[in-house]
mmCIF file of C-alpha atoms in Angstrom:
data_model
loop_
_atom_site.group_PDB
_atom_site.id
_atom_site.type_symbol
_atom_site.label_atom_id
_atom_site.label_comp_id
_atom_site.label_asym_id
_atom_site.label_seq_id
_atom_site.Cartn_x
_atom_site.Cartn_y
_atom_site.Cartn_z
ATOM 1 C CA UNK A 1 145.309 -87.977 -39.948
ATOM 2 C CA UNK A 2 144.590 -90.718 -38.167
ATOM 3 C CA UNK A 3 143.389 -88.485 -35.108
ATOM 4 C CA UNK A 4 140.964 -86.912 -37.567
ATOM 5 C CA UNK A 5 138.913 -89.495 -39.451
ATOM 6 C CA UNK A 6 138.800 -91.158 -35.504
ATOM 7 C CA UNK A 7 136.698 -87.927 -34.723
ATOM 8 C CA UNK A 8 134.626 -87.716 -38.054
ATOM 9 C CA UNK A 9 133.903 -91.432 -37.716
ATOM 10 C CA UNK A 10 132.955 -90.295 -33.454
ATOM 11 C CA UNK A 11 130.627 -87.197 -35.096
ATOM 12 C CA UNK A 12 128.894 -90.053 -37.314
ATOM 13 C CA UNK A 13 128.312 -91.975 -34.836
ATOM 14 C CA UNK A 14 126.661 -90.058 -32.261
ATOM 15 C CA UNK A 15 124.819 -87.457 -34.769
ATOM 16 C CA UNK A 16 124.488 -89.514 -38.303
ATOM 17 C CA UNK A 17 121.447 -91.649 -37.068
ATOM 18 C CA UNK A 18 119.218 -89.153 -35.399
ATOM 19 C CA UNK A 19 116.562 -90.028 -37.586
ATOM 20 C CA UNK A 20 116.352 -93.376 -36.983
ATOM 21 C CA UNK A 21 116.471 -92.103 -32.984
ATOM 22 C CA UNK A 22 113.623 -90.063 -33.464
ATOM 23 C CA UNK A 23 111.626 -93.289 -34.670
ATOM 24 C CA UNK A 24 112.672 -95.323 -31.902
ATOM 25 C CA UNK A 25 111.950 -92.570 -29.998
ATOM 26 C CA UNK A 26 108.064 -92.264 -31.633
ATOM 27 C CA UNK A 27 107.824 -95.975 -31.451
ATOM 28 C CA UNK A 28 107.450 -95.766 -27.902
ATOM 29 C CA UNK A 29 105.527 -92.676 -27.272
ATOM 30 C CA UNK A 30 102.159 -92.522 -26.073
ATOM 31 C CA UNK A 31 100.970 -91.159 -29.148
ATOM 32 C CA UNK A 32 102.616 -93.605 -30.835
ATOM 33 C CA UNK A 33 100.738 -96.731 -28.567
ATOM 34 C CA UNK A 34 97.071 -95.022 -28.272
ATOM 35 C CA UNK A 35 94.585 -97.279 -29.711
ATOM 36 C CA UNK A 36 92.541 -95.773 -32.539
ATOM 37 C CA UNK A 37 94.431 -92.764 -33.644
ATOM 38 C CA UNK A 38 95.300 -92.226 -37.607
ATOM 39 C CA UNK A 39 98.264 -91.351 -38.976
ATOM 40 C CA UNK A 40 97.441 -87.704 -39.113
ATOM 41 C CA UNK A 41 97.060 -87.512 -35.444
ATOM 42 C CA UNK A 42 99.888 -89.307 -34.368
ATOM 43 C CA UNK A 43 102.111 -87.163 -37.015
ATOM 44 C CA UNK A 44 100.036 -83.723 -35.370
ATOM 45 C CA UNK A 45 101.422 -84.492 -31.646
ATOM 46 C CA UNK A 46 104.838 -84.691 -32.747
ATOM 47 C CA UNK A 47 104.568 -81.681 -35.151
ATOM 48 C CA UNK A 48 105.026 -79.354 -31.747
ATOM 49 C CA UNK A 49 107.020 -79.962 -29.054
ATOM 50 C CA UNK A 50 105.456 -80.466 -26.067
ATOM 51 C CA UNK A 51 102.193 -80.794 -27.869
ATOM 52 C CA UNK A 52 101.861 -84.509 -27.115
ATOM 53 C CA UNK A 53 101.735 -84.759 -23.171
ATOM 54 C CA UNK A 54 99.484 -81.667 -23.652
ATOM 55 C CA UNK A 55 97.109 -83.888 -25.663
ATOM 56 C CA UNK A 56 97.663 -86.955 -24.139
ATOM 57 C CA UNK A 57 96.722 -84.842 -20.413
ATOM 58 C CA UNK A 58 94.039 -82.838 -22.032
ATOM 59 C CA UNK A 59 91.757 -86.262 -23.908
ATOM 60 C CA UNK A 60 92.583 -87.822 -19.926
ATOM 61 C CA UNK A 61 90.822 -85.396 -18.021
ATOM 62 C CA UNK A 62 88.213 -85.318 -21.019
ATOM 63 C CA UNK A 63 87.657 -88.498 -20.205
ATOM 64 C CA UNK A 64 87.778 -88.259 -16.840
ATOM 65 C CA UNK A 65 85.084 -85.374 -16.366
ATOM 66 C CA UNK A 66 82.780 -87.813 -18.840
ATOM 67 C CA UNK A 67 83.120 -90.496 -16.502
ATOM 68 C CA UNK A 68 82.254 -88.311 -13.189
ATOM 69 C CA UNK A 69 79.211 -86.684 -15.302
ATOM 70 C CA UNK A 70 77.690 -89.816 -16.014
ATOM 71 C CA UNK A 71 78.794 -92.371 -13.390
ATOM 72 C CA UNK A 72 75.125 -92.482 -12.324
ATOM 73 C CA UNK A 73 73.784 -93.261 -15.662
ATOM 74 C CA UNK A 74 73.019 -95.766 -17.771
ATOM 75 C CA UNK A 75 75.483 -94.782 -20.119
ATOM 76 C CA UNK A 76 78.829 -93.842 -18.273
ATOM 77 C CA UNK A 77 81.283 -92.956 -21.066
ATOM 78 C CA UNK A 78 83.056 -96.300 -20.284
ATOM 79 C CA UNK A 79 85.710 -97.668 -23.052
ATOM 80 C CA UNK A 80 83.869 -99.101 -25.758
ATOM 81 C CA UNK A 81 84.888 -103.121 -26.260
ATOM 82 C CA UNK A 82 87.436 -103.461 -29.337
ATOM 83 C CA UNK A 83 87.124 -99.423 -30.292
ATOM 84 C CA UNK A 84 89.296 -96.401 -30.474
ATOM 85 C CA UNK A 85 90.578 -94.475 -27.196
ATOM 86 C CA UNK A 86 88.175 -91.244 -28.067
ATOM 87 C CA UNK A 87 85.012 -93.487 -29.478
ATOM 88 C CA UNK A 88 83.252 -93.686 -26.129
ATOM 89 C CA UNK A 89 79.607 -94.244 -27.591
ATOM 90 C CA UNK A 90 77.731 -95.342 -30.844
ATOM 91 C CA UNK A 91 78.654 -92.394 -33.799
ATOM 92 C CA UNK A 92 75.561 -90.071 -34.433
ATOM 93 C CA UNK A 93 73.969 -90.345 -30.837
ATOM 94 C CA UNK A 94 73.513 -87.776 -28.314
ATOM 95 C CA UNK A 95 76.586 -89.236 -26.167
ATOM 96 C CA UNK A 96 78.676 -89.140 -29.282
ATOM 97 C CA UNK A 97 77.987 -85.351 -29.618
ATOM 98 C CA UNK A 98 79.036 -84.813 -25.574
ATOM 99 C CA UNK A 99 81.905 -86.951 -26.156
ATOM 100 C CA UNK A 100 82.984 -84.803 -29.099
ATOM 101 C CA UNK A 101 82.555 -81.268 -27.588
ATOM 102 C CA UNK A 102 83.980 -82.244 -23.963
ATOM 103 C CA UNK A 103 87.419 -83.922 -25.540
ATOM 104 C CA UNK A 104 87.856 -80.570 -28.107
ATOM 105 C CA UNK A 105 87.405 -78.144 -25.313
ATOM 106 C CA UNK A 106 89.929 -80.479 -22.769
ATOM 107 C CA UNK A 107 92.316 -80.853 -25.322
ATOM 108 C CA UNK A 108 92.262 -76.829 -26.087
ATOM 109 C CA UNK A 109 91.865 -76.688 -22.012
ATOM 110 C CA UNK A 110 95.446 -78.880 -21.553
ATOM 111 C CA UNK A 111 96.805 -77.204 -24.711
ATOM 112 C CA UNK A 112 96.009 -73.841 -23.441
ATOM 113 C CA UNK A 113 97.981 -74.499 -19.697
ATOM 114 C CA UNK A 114 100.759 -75.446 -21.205
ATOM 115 C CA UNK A 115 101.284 -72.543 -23.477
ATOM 116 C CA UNK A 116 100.620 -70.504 -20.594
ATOM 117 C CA UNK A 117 103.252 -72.737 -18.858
ATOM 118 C CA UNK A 118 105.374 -72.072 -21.403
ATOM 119 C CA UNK A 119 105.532 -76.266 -21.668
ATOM 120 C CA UNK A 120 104.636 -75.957 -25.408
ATOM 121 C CA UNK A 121 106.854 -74.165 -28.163
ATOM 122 C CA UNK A 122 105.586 -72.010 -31.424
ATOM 123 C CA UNK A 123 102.915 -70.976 -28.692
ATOM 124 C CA UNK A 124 102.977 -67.964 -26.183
ATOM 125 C CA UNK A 125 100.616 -65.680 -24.547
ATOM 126 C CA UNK A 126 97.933 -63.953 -25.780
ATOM 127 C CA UNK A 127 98.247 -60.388 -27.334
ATOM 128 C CA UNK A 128 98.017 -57.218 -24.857
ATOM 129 C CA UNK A 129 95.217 -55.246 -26.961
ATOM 130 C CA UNK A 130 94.830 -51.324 -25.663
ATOM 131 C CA UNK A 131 92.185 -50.669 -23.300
ATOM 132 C CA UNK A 132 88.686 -49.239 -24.981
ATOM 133 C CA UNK A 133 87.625 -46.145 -24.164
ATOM 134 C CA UNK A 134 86.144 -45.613 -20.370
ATOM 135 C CA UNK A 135 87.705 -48.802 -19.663
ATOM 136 C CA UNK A 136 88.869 -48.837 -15.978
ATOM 137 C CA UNK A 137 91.453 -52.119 -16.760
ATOM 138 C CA UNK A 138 93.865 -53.130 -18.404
ATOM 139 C CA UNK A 139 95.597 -56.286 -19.977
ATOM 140 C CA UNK A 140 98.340 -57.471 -17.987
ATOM 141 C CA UNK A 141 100.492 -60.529 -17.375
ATOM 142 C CA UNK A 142 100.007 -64.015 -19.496
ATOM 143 C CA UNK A 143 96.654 -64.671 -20.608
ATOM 144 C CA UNK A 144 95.807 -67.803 -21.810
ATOM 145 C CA UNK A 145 96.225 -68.718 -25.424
ATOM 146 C CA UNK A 146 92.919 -70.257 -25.840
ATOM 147 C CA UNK A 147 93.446 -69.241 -29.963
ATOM 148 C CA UNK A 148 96.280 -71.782 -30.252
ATOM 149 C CA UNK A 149 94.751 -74.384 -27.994
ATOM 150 C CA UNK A 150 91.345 -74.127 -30.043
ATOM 151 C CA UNK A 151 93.111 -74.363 -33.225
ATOM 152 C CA UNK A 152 95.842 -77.432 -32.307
ATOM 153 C CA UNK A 153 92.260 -79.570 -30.968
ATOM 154 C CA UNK A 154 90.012 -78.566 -34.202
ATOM 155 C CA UNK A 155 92.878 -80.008 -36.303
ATOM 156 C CA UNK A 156 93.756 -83.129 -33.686
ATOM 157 C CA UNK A 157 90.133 -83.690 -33.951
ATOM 158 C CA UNK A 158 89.126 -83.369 -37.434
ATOM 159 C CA UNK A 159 92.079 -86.112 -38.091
ATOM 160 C CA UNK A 160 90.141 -88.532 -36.481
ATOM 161 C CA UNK A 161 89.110 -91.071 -39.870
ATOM 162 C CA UNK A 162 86.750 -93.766 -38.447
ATOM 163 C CA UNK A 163 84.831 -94.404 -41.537
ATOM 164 C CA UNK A 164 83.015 -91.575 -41.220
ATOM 165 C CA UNK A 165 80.132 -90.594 -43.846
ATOM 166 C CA UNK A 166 79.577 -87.237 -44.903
ATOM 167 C CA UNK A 167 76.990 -86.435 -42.633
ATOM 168 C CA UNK A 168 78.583 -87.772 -39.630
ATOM 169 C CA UNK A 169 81.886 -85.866 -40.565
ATOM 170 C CA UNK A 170 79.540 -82.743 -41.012
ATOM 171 C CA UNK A 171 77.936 -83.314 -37.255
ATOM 172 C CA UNK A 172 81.463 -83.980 -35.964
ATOM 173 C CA UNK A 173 82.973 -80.673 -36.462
ATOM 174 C CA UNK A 174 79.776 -78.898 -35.473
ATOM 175 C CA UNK A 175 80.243 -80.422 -32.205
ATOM 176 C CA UNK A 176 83.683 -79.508 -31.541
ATOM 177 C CA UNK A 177 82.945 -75.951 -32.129
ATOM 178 C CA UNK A 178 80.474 -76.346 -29.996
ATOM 179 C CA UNK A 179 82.938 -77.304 -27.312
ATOM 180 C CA UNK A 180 86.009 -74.949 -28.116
ATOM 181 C CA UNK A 181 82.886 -72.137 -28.115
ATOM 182 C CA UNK A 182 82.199 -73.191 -24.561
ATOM 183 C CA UNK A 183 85.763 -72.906 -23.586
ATOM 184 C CA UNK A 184 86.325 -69.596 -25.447
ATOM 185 C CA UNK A 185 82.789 -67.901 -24.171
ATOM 186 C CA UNK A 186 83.951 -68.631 -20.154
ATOM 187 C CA UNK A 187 87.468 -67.136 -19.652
ATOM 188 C CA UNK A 188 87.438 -65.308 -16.715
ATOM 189 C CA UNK A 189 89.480 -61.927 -15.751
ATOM 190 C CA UNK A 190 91.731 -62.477 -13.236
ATOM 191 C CA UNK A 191 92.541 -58.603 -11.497
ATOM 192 C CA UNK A 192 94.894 -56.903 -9.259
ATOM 193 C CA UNK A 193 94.081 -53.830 -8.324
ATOM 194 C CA UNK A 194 97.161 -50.710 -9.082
ATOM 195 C CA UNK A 195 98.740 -48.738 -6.426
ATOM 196 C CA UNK A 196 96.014 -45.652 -7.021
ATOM 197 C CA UNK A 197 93.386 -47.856 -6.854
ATOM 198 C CA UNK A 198 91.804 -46.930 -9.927
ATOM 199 C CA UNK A 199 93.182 -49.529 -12.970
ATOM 200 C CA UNK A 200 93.562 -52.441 -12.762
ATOM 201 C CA UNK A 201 95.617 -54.994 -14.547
ATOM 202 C CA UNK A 202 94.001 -57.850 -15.463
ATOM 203 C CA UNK A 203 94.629 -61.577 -17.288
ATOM 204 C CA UNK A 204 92.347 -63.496 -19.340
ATOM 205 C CA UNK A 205 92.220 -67.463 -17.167
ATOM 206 C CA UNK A 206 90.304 -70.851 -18.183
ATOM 207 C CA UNK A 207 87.741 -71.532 -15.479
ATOM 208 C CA UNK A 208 88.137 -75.317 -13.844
ATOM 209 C CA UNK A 209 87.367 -77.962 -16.288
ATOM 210 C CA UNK A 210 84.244 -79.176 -14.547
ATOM 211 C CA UNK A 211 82.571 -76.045 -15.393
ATOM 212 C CA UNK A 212 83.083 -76.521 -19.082
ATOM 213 C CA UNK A 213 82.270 -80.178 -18.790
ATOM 214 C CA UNK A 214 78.893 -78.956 -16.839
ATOM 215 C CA UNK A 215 77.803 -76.619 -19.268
ATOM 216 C CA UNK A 216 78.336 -79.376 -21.869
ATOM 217 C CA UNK A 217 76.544 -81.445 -20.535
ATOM 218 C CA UNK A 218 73.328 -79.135 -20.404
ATOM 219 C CA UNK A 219 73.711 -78.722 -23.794
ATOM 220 C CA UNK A 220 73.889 -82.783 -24.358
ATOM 221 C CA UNK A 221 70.004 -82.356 -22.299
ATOM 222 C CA UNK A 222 68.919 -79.682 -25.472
ATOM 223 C CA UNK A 223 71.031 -81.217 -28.106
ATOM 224 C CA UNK A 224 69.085 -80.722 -31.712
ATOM 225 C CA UNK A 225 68.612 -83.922 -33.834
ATOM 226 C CA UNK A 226 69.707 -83.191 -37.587
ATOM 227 C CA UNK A 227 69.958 -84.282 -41.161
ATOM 228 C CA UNK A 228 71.666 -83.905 -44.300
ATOM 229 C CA UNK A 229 70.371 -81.968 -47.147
ATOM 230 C CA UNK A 230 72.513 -81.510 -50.688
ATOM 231 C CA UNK A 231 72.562 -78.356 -52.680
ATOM 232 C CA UNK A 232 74.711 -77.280 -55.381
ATOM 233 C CA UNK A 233 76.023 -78.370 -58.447
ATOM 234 C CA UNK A 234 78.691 -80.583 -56.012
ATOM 235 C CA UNK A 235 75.478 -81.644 -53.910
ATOM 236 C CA UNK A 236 77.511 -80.400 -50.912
ATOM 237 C CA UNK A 237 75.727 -81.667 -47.914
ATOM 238 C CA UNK A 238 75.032 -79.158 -45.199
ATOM 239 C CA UNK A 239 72.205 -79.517 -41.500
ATOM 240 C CA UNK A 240 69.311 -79.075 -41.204
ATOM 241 C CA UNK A 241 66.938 -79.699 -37.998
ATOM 242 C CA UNK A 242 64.071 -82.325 -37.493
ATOM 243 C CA UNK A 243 60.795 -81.406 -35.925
ATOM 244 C CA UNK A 244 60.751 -82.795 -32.420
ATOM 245 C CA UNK A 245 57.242 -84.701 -32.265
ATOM 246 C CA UNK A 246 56.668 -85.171 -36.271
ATOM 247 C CA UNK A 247 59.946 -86.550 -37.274
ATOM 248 C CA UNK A 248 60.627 -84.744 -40.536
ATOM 249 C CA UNK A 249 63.472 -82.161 -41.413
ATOM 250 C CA UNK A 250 61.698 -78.096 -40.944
ATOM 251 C CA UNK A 251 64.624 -76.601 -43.269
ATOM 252 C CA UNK A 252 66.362 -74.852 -40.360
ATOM 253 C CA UNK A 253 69.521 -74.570 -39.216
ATOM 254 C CA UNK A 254 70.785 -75.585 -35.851
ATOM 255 C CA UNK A 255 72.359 -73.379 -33.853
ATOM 256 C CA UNK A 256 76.140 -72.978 -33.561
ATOM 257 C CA UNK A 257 75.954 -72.775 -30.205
ATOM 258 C CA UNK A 258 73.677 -76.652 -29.561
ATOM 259 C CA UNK A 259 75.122 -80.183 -29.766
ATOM 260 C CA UNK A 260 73.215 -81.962 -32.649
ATOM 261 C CA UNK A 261 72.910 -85.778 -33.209
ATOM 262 C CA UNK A 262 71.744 -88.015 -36.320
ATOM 263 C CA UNK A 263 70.851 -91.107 -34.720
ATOM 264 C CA UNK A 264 68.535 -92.245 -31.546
ATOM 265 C CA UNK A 265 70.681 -93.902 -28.725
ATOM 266 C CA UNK A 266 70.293 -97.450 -27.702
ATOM 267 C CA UNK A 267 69.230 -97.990 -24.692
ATOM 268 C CA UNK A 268 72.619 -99.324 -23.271
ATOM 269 C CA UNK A 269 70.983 -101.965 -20.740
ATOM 270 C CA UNK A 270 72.203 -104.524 -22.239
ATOM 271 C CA UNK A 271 75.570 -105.916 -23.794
ATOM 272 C CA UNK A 272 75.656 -105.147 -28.185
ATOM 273 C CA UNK A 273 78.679 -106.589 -29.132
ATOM 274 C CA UNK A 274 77.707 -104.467 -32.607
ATOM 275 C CA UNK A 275 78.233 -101.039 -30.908
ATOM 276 C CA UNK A 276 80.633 -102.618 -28.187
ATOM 277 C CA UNK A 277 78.220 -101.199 -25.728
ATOM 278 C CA UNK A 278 79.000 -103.023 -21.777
ATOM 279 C CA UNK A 279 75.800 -103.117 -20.563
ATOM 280 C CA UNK A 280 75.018 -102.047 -17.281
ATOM 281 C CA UNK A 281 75.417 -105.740 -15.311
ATOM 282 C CA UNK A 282 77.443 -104.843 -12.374
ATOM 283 C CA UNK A 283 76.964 -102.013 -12.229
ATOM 284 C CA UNK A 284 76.227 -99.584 -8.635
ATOM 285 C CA UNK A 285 73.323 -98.523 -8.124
ATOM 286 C CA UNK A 286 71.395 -96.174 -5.482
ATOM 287 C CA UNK A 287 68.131 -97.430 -3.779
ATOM 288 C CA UNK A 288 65.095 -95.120 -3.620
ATOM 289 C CA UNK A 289 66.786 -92.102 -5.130
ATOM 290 C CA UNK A 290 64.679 -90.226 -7.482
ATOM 291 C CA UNK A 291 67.995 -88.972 -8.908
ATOM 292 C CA UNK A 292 70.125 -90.500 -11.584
ATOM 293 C CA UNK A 293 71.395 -93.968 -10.499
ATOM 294 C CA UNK A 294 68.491 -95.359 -9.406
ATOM 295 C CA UNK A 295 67.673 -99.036 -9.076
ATOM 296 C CA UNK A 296 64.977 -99.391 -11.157
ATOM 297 C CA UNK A 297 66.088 -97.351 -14.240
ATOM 298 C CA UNK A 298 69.964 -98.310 -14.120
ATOM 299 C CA UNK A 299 68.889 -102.428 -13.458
ATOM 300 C CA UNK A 300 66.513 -101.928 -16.446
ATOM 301 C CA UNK A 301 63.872 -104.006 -14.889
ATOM 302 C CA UNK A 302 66.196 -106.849 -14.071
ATOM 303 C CA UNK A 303 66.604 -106.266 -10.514
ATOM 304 C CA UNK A 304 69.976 -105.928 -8.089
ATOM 305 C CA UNK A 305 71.321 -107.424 -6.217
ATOM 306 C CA UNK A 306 73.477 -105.931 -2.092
ATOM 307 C CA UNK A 307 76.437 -107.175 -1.449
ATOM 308 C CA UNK A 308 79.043 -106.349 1.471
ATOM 309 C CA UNK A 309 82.778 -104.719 0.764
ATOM 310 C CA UNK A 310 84.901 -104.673 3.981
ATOM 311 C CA UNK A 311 86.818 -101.417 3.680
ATOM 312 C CA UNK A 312 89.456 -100.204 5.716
ATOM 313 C CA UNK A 313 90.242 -97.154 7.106
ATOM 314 C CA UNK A 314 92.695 -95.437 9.940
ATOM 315 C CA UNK A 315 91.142 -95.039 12.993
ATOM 316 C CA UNK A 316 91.733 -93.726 17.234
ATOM 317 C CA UNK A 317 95.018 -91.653 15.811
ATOM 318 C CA UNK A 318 97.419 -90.558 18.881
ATOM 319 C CA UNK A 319 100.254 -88.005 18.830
ATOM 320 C CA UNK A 320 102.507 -87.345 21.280
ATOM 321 C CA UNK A 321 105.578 -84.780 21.656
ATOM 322 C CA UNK A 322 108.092 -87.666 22.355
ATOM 323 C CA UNK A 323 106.092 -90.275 19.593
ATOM 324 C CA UNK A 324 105.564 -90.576 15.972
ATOM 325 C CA UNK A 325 101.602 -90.384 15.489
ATOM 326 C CA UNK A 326 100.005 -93.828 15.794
ATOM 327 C CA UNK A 327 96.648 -95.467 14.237
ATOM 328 C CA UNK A 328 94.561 -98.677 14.211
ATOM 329 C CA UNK A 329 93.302 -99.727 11.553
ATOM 330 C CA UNK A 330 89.502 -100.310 11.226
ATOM 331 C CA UNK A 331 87.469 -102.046 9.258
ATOM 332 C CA UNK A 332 83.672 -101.043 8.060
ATOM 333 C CA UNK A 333 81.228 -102.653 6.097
ATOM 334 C CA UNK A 334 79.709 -101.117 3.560
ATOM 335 C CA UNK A 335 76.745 -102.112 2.101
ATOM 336 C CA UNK A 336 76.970 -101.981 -2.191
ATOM 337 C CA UNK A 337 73.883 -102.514 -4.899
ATOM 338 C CA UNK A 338 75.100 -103.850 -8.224
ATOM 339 C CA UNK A 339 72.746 -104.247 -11.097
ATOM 340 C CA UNK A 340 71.906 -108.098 -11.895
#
């Protein structure tokens, strides 16, 4: 008897507290620690498994590819001072709208791998449809989910609750359509050819993220500046596009397939502690390039400054048959422009 309610008490032990396990183990996830997130969001990455390193990878690399587009502009999708891990410019602007498509389509793009990686479960690969008629391929082999990766970043996205007014909500999800359309539009086919060499089989593949985060961006050059309108008995607010040059709403619809934006950007030059906008002090520049980065448009008049940055670097390598390869170490100076 004794022998018995010794192995009930054991079974209590290791199994009767799993919840409060779980909650540790939450505590201390990333989702758990990542600045700016609600409730719903945080819940959403843990709804899934695997779902939150997909996430977590996907709004990195976002980030990442914002950065690289950028780095040579006056803007550079740098963390905003005292703001949320996705808020990487002021709400309503053009960069706002980039920022919004290019996270939805690398969260979809991470989410999307790891289905196809089988890292992520209640996910799998995408249905084999029959070949149409005069079709000389056919579906084989995993394609990738993009259905469940589009869906999992709509909702991670749409959780997002910064205050948002109804117009800005409205612009929000318009944007990260416009992203998870991007992502959707450029699968690729990925073929082997059969033994008779007339079908082949064929996968459906993501193309590499900077091709997504490219065509983005040429839609951040065109993006369509909007307002609200209200019709209905609920006066439910829907978009409506503003005349370029005269400033006043011409009662059509922007295009699913453009980024739109509500409010003018700032010109990010200098420090606003109000947007938490860095400024561009300090920042590299490029002398006499008539490309992005330049001097005189990234200093904003205020003039730069060269300094020198010893770097070093392996140098005169030797191998030998009876040695381990050996180096020097050099050192070079390299000449650096940083705005003033």
């Amino acid at each position: 008897m004794k022998l018995y309610v010794g192995f009930i008490v054991f079974l209590l032990y290791c199994f009767g507290d799993t919840s409060s396990a779980k909650k540790a183990r939450r505590s201390d996830s990333w989702c758990h620690k990542a600045p700016g997130l609600s409730v719903s969001q945080r819940k959403l990455c843990f709804r899934v498994l695997g779902l939150e390193t997909a996430i977590k990878k996907g709004i990195e690399r976002g980030l990442s590819e914002c950065e690289r587009e950028f780095q040579w502009s006056r803007w550079n999708c740098s963390a905003l001072v005292n703001k949320s891990l996705l808020e990487r410019a002021p709400a309503g602007t053009r960069e706002a709208a980039f920022t919004t498509a290019l996270l939805s389509a690398s969260i979809a793009y991470s989410v999307t791998k790891a289905c196809t990686a089988k890292n992520v479960t209640e996910c799998r690969c995408e249905g084999i449809r029959r070949p149409r008629y005069g079709q000389t391929w056919k579906r084989k082999g995993c394609s990738a989910n993009a259905h469940f990766g589009t869906y999992s970043s709509e909702r991670f996205m749409l959780n997002d609750r910064r205050n948002k007014s109804a117009i800005d909500t409205l612009v929000m999800k318009h944007n990260i359509r416009v992203g998870l359309q991007v992502l959707q539009e450029n699968r690729v086919a990925k073929c082997t050819v059969g033994k008779t060499g007339r079908v082949k089989s064929c996968h459906l593949t993501l193309p590499p993220l900077h091709k997504i985060s490219r065509i983005i961006k040429g839609k951040y050059h065109l993006a369509t500046r909007v307002t609200a309108h209200k019709r209905g008995k609920n006066n439910s607010p829907f978009l409506r596009t503003i005349e370029r040059y005269r400033d006043r709403p011409n009662g059509k619809r922007p295009r699913k397939s453009s980024l739109v934006y509500i409010r003018y950007s700032p010109t990010y030059c200098y420090r606003q502690n109000e947007y938490g906008i860095p400024g561009t002090r300090g920042r590299r520049c490029q002398l006499n390039s008539l490309k992005e980065g330049d001097c005189t448009l990234m200093c904003c008049g205020r003039g730069y400054k060269r300094e020198a940055k010893l770097q070093k670097r392996f140098c005169d390598c030797k191998t030998s048959v009876d040695k381990p390869c050996s180096c020097k170490v050099c050192t070079d100076v390299i000449m650096e422009n940083k705005c003033m």
